[in-house]
Tab-separated table of C-alpha atoms in Angstrom:
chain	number	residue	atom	x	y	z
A	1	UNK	CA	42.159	8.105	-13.878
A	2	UNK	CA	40.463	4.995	-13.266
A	3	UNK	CA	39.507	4.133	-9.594
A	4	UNK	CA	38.281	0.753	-8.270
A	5	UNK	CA	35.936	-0.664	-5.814
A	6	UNK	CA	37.186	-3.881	-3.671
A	7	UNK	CA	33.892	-5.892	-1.801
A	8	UNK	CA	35.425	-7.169	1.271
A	9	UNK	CA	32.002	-8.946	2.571
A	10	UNK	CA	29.173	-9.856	1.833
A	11	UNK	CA	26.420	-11.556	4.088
A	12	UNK	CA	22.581	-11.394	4.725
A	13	UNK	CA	21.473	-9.381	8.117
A	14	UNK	CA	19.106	-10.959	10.024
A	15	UNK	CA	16.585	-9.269	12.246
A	16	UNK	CA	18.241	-8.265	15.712
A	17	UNK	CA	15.521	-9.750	17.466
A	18	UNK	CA	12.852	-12.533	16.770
A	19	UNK	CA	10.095	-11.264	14.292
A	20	UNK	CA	6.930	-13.128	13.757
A	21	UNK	CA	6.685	-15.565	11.039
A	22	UNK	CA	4.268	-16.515	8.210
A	23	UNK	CA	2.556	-14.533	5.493
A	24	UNK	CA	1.820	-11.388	4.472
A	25	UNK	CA	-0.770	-10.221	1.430
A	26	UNK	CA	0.534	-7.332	-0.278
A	27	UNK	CA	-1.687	-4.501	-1.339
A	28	UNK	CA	-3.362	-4.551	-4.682
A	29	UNK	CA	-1.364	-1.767	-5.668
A	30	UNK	CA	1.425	-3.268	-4.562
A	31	UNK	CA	1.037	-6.363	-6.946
A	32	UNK	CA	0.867	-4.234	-10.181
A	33	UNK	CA	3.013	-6.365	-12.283
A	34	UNK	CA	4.707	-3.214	-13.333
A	35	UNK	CA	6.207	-2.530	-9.971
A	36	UNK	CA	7.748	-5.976	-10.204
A	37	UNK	CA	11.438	-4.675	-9.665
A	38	UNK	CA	13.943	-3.465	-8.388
A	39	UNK	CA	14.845	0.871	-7.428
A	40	UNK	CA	18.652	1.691	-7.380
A	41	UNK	CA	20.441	4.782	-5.696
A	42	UNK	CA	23.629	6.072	-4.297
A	43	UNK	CA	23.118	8.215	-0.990
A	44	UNK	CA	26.799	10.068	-1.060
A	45	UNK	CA	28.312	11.195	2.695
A	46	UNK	CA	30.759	13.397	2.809
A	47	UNK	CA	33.862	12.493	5.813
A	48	UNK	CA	32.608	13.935	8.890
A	49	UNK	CA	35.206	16.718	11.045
A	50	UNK	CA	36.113	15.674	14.331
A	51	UNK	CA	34.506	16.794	17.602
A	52	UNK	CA	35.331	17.100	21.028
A	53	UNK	CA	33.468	13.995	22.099
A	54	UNK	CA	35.812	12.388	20.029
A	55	UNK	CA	39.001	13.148	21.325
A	56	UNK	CA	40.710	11.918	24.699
A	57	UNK	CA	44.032	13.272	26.080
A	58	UNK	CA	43.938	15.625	22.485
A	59	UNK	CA	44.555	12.812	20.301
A	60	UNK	CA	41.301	11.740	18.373
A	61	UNK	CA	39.674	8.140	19.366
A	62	UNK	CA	39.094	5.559	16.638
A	63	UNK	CA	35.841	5.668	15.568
A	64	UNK	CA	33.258	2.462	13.978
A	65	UNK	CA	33.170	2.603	10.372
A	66	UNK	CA	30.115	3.891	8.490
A	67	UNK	CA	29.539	-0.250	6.936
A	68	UNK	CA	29.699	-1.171	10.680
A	69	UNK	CA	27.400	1.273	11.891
A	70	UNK	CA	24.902	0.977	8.764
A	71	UNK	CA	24.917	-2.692	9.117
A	72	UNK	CA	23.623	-3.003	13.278
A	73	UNK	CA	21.230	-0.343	12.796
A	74	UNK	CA	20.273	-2.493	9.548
A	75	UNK	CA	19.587	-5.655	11.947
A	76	UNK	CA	17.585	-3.271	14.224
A	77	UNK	CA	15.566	-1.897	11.639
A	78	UNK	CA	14.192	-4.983	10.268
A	79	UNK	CA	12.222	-6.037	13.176
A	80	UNK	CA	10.328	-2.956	13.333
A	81	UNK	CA	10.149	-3.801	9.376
A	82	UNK	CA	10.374	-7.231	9.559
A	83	UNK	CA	8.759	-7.887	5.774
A	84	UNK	CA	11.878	-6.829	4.414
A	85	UNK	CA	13.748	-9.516	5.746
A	86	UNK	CA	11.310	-11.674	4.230
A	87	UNK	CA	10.697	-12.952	0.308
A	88	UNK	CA	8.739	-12.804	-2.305
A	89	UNK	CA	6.257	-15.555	-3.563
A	90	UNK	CA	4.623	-15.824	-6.689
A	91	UNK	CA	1.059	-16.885	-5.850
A	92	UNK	CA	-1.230	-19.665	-8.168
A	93	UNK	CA	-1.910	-16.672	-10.432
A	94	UNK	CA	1.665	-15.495	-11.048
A	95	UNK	CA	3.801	-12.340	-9.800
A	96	UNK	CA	-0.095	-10.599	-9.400
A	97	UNK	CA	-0.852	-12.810	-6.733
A	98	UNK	CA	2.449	-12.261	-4.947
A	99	UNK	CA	2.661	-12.169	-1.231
A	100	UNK	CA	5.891	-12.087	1.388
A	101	UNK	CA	6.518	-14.806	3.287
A	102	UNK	CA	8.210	-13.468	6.613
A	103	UNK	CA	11.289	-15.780	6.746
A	104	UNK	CA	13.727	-13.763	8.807
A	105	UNK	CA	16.263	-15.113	6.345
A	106	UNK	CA	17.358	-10.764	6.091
A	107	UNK	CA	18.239	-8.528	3.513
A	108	UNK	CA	21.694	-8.984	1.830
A	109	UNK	CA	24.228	-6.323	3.046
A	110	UNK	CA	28.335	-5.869	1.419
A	111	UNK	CA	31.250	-3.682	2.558
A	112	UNK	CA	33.139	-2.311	0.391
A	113	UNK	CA	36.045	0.362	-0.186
A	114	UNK	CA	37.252	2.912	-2.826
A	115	UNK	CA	41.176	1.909	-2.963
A	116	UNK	CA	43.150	4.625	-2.166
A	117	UNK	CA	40.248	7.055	-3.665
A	118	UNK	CA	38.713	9.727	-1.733
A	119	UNK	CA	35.070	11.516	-2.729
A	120	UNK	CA	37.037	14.465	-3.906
A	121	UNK	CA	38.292	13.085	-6.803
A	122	UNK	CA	35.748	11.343	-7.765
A	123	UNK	CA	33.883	15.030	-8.113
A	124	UNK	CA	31.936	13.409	-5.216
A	125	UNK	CA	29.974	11.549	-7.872
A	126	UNK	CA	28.816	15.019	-9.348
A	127	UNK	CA	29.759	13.901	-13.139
A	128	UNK	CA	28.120	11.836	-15.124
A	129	UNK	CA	29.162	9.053	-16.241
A	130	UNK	CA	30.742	8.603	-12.734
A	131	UNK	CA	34.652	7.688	-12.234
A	132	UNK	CA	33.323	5.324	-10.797
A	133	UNK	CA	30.964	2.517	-12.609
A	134	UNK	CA	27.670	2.864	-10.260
A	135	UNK	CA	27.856	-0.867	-10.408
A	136	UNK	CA	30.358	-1.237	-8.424
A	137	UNK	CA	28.442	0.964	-5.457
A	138	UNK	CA	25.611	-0.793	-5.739
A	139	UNK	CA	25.535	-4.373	-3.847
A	140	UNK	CA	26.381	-7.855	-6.427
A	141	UNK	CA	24.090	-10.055	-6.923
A	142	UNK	CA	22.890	-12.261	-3.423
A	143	UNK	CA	23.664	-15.893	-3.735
A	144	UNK	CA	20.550	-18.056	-3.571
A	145	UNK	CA	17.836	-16.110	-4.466
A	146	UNK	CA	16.227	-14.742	-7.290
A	147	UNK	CA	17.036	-10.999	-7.286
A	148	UNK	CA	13.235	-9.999	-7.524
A	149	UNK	CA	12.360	-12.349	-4.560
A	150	UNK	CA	14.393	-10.305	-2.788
A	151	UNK	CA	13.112	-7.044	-1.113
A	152	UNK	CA	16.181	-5.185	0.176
A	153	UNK	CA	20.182	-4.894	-0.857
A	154	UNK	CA	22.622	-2.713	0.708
A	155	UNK	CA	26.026	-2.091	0.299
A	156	UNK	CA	28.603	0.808	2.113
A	157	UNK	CA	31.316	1.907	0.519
A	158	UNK	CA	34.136	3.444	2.397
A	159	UNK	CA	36.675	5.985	1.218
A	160	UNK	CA	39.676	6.789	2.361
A	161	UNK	CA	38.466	10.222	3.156
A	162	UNK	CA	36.030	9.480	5.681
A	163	UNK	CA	33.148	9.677	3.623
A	164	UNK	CA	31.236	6.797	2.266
A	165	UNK	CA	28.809	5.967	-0.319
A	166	UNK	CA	25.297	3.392	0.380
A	167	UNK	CA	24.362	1.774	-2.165
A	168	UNK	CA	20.595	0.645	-2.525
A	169	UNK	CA	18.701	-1.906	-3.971
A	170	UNK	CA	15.084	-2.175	-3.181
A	171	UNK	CA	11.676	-3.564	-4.683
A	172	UNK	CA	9.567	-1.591	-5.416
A	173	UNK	CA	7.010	-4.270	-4.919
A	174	UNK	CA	7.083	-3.752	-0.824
A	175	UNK	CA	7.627	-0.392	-0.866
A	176	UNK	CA	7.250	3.181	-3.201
A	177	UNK	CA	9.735	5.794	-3.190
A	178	UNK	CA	8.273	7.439	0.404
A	179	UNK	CA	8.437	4.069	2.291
A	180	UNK	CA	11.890	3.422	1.354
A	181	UNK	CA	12.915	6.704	2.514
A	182	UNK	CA	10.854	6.228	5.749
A	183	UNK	CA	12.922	2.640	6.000
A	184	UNK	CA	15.933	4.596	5.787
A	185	UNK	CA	15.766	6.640	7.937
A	186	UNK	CA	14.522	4.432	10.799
A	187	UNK	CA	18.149	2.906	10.238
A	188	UNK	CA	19.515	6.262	11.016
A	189	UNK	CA	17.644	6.542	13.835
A	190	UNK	CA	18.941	3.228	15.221
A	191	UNK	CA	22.768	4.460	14.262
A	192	UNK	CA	22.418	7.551	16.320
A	193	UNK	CA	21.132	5.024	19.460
A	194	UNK	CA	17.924	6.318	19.259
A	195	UNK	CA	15.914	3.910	20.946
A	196	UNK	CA	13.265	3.374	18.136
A	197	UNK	CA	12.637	4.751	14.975
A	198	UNK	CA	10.538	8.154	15.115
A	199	UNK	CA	7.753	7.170	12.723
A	200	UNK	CA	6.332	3.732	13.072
A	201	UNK	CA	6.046	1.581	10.625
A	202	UNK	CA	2.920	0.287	9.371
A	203	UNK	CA	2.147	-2.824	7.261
A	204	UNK	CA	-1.667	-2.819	7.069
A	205	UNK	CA	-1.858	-3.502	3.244
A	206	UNK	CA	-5.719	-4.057	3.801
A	207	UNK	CA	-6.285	-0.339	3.905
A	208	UNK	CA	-5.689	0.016	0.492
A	209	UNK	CA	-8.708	-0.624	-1.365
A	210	UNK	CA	-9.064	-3.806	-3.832
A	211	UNK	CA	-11.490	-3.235	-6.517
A	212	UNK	CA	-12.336	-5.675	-9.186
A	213	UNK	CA	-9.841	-6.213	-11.958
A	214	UNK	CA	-10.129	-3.818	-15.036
A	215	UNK	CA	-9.251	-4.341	-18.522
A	216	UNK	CA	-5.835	-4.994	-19.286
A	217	UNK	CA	-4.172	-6.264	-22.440
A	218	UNK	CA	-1.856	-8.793	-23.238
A	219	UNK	CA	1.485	-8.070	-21.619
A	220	UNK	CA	3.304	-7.167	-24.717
A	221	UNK	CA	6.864	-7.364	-25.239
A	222	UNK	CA	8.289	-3.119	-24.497
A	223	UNK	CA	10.344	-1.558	-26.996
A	224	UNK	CA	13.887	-1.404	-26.045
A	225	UNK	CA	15.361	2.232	-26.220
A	226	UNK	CA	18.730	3.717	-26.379
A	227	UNK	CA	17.859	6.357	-24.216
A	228	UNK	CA	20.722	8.549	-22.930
A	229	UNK	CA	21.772	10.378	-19.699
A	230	UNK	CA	21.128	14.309	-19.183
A	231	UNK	CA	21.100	16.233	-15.758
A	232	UNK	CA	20.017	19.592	-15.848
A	233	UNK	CA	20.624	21.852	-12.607
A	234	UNK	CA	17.411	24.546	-12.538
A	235	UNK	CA	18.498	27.420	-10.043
A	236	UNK	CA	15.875	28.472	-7.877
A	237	UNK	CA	15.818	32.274	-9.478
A	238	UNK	CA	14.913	30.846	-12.934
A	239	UNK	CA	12.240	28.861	-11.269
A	240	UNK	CA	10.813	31.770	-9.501
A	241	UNK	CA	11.126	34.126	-12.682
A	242	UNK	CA	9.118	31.824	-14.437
A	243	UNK	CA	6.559	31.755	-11.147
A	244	UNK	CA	6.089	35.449	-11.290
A	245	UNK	CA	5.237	35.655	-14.657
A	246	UNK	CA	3.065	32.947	-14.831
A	247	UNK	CA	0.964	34.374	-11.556
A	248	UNK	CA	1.196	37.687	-13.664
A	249	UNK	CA	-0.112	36.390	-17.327
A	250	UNK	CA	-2.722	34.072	-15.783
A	251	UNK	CA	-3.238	35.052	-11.783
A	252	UNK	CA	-2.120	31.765	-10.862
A	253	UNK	CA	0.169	30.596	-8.627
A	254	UNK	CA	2.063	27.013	-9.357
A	255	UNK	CA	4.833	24.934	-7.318
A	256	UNK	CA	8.218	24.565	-8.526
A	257	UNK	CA	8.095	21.003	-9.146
A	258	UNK	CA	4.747	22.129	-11.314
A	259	UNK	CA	7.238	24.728	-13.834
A	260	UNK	CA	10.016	22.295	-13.564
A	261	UNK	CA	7.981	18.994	-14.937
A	262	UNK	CA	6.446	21.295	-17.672
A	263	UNK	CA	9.378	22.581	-19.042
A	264	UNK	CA	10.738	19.530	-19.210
A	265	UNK	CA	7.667	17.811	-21.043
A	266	UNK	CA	7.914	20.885	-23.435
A	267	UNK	CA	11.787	20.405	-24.080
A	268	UNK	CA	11.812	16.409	-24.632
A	269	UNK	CA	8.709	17.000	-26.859
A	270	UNK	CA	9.965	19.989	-28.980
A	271	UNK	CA	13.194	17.730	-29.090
A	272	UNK	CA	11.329	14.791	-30.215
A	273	UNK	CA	9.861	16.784	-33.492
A	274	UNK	CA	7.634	14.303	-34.369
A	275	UNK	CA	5.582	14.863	-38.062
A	276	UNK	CA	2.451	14.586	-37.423
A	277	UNK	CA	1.497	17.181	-35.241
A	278	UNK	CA	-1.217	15.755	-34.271
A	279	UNK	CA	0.133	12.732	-32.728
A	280	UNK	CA	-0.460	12.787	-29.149
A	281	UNK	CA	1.801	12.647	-26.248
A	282	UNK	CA	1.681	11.846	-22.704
A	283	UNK	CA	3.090	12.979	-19.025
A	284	UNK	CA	2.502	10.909	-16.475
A	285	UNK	CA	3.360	11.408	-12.752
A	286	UNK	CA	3.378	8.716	-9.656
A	287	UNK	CA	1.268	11.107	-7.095
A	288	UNK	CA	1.070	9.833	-3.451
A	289	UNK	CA	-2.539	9.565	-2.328
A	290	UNK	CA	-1.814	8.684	1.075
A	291	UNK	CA	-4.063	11.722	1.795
A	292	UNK	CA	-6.909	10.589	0.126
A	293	UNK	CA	-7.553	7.437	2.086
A	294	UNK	CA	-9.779	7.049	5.195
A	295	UNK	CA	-9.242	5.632	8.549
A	296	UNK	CA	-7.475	5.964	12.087
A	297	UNK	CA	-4.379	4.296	10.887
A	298	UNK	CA	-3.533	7.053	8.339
A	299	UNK	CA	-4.008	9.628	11.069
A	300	UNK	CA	-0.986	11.580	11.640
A	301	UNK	CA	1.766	9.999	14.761
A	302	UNK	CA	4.956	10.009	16.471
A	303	UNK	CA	3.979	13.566	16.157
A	304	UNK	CA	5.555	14.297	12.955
A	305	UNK	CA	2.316	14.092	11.088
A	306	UNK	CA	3.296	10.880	8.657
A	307	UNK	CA	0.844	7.893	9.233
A	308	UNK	CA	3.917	5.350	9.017
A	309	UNK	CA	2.918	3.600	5.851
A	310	UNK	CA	5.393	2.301	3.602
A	311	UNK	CA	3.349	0.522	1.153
A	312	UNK	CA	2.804	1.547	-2.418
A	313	UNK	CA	0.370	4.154	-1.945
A	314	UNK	CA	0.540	6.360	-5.522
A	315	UNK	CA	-1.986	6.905	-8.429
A	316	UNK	CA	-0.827	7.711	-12.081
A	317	UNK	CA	-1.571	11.453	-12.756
A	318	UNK	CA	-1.896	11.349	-16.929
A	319	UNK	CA	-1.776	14.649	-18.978
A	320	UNK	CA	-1.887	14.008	-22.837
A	321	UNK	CA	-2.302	16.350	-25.812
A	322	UNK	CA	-1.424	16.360	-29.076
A	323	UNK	CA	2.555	16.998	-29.985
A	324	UNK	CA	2.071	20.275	-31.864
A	325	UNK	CA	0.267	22.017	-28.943
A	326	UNK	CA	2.685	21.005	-26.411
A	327	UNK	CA	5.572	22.795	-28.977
A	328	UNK	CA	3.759	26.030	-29.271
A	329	UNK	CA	2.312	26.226	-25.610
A	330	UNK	CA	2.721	28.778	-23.725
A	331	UNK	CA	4.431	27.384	-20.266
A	332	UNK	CA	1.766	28.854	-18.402
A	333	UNK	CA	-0.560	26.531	-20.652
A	334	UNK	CA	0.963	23.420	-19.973
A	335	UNK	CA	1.341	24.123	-16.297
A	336	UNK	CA	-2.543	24.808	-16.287
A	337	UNK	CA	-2.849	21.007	-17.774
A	338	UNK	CA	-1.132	19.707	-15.358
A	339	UNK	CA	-2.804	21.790	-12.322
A	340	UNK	CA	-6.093	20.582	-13.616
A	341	UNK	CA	-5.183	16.526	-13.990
A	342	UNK	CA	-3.641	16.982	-10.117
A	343	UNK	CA	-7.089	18.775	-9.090
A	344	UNK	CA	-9.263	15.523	-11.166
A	345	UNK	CA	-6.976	13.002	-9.169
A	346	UNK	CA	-9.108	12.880	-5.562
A	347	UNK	CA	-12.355	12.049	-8.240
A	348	UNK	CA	-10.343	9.675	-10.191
A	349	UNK	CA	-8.905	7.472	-7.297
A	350	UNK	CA	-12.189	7.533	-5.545
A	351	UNK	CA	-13.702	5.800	-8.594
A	352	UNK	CA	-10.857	3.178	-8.607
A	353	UNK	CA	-11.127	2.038	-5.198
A	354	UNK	CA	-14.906	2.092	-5.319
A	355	UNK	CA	-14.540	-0.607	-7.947
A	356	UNK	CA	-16.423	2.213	-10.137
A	357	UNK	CA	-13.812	1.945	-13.243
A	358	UNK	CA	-15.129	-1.273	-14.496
A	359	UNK	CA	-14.945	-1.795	-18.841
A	360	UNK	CA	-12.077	0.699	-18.949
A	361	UNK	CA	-8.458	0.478	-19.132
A	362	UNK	CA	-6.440	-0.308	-15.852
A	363	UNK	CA	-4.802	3.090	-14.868
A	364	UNK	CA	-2.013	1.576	-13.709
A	365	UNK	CA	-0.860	-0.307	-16.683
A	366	UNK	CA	1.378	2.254	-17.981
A	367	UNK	CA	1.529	3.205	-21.751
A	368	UNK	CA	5.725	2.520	-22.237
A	369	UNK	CA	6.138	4.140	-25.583
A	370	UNK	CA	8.377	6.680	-26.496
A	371	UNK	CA	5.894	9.539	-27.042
A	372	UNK	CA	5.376	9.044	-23.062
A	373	UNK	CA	7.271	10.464	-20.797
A	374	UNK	CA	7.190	9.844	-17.258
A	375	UNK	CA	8.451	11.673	-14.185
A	376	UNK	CA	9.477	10.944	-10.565
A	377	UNK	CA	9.395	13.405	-8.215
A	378	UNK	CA	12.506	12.623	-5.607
A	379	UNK	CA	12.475	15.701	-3.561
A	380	UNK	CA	10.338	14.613	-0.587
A	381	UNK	CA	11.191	10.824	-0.214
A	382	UNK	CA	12.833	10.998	2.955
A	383	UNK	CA	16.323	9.849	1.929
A	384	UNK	CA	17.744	13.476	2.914
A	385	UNK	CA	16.612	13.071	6.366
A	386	UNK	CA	18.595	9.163	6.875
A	387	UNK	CA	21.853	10.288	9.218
A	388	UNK	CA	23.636	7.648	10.331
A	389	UNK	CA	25.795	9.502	12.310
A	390	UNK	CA	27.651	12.124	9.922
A	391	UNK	CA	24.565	14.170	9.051
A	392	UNK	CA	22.548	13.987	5.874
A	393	UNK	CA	23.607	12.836	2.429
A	394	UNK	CA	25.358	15.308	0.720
A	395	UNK	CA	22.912	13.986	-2.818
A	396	UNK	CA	20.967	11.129	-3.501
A	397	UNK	CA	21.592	10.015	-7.045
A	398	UNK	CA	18.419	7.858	-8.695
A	399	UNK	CA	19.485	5.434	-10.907
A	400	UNK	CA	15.537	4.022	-11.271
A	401	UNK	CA	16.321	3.881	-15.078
A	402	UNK	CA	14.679	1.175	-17.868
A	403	UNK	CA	15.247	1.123	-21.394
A	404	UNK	CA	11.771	0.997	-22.543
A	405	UNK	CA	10.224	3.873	-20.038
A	406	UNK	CA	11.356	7.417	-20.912
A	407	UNK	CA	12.147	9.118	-17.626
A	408	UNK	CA	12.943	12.663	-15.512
A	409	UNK	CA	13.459	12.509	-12.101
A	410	UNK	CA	13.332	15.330	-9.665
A	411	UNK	CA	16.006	15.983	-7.336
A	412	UNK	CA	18.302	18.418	-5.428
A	413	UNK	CA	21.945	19.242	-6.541
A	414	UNK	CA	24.670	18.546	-3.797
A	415	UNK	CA	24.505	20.528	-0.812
A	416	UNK	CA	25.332	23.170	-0.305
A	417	UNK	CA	23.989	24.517	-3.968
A	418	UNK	CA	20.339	25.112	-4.088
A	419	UNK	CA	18.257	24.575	-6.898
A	420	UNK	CA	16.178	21.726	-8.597
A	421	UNK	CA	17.859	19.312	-10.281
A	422	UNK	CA	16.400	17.286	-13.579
A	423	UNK	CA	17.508	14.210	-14.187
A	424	UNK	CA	16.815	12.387	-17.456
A	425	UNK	CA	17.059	9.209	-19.673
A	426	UNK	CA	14.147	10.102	-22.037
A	427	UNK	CA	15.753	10.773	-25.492
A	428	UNK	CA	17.531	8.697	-27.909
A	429	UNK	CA	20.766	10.286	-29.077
A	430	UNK	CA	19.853	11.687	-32.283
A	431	UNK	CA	16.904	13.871	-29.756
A	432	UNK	CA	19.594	14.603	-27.188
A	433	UNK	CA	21.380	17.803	-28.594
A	434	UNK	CA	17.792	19.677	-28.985
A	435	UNK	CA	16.766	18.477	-25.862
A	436	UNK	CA	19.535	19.714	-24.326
A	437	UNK	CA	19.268	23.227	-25.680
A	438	UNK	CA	15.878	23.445	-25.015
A	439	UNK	CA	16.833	22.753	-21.368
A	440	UNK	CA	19.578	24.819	-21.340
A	441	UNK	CA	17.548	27.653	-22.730
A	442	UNK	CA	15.244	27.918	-19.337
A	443	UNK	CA	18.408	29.027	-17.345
A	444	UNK	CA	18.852	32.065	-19.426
């Protein structure tokens, strides 16, 4: 049964207040030409029950709807993160020069509703592909501007069940995967009337360090892939058998997210079953060095220990090794790899920012090639922690997909089932069916 979406509205919010004006430099990290675009997701919230502060004389009140809501807490958001009401501008150099020029002009915002569709029968967007075309939850295009001027689109769609679906749009060029959550949930914090949000935002790009420019290639045209969709659902007792005997075989412990990223690296390469054994290939992972710079801003505040920054603030974290040994590893082997990169990254950044890296590559010009795969890790963003008023999202779905980077993200399965969920588009079909078994087999 097919289901459709009707827009209703669509309109830019401005800042609730005046915000200052003029321009910002962004952070040499955040002018890798690589993060030039755009991060989609659906944040899915289920109809909330009725309380007692919600009924008068026994009969329940009307209530605001969630696009209402979402949208003045929007407006109040963006002056305490007033850039992302702002756009983009190229500077004399091109999109690596870019900077944000604090307009005001706001971030585009549409309402929208599921006709005569509630979350239920849409599986509450638990089935991929949706029965709905994520498309149509995610905000159209904003008349006049370029979509990668643009730092933030929203749109809420309402169902007739009470629940709703936001659907966002943002550049990664303002702001990585820990600073959108953070923006996020400042807006919850204005839709419960809190009277600010509880972490405060910080723009102070300067603290990120600027070293001199490394080597970097032509930009070469990517290869286009036909990469296809697989989610994999990890229960939390597989993870942890596969903890305990790893501590037991090698006397080490590892995270979750550490056995989850191997095994996956293991399955799309077995899947891949390249010749030539000897052919190497490569994991890399975003990691978030926020804790690795110095200076009283990125001291802990508000209390909850986050420094406020919402800058791009991540170092690649590269593992590679030839095809064959990645087969044949034991897990405990590759998780070992990867343990050691993550333990080489405070040494590694420290030479980039102290300009030390000079005659080598750029680290953060990313090999996209298919023997590459690259993972996300979604699980501490934030985004579970944005209420607007009818509690967390029940899922966040990532849809930060491009045809020519092989990709797993890291996520959570719907509440209330526990568990790690994989999500992929890192294998061309005719890879997908061993792929899938090889996932499949870590449940067992």
């Amino acid at each position: 049964m097919g289901f459709t979406v009707r827009r209703t509205s669509g309109s830019y919010v401005r800042p609730a207040t005046a915000t200052p004006a003029g321009s910002l430099e962004l952070s040499a990290i955040d002018r890798v030409v690589g993060l030039r675009h755009m991060v989609p997701s659906l944040h899915v919230y289920a109809p909330r029950g009725c309380s007692d502060d919600d009924r008068r004389g026994g009969e329940a009140q009307p209530q605001p709807s969630p696009a209402s809501v979402v949208r003045e807490a929007l407006g109040k958001a963006l002056v305490d993160y007033y850039p992302m009401a702002g756009r983009f501008v190229d500077g004399p150099e091109g999109p690596g020069g870019a900077r944000v020029e604090c307009t005001g002009e706001g971030a585009w915002f549409v309402e929208a509703v599921a006709a005569g569709c509630s979350l239920e029968d849409v599986a509450c967007l638990d089935q991929y592909p949706f029965a709905i075309p994520e498309q149509d939850l995610l905000p159209d295009e904003a008349p006049g501007v370029q979509p990668l001027d643009l730092p933030l689109m929203m749109q809420v769609t309402e169902f007739n069940c009470g629940g709703f679906v936001v659907g966002l749009i943002s550049s990664h060029t303002i702001t990585d995967g820990l600073g959108a959550g953070q923006f996020m949930t400042a807006i919850g914090d204005y839709a419960r009337s809190l009277p600010k949000p509880r972490v405060t935002p910080i723009w102070s790009r300067e603290l990120i360090p600027k070293p001199p420019k490394l080597l970097s290639g032509p930009l070469g045209k990517p290869r286009m892939l036909q990469l296809r969709h697989l989610t994999v659902d990890l229960s939390f007792d597989s993870i942890e058998k596969a903890k305990s005997r790893l501590l037991q075989s090698t006397g080490r412990r590892c995270s979750t997210l550490d056995v989850a990223i191997a095994k996956t690296w293991q399955a799309r390469t077995r899947s891949l079953r390249l010749a030539d054994t000897s052919a190497r290939v490569t994991l890399c992972v975003a990691a978030n060095v926020r804790h690795l710079l110095r200076g009283d801003a990125w001291r802990p505040k508000d209390g909850a220990g986050v420094a406020g920054y919402y800058g791009n603030c991540m170092y690649p974290v590269m593992v590679s090794a030839e095809s064959g040994a990645v087969e044949a590893a034991d897990l405990a082997v590759l998780v070992a790899m990867m343990q050691e990169a993550k333990a080489r990254l405070p040494a590694e950044f420290a030479r980039w920012a102290a300009g030390e890296l000079v005659g080598v590559e750029d680290p953060y010009e990313l090999p996209f090639a298919y023997e590459a795969l690259f993972v996300s890790d979604w699980t501490r963003l934030g985004f579970q922690e944005a209420d607007y008023g009818w509690g967390g999202p029940s899922h966040v779905i990532p849809l930060a997909y491009h045809p020519h980077m092989p990709i797993a993200i890291v996520g959570a399965p719907p509440a209330p089932r526990m568990g790690v969920r994989i999500m992929t588009e890192c294998v061309e079909q005719e890879h997908l069916p061993v792929f899938k078994e090889e996932m499949m087999a870590f449940l067992n």
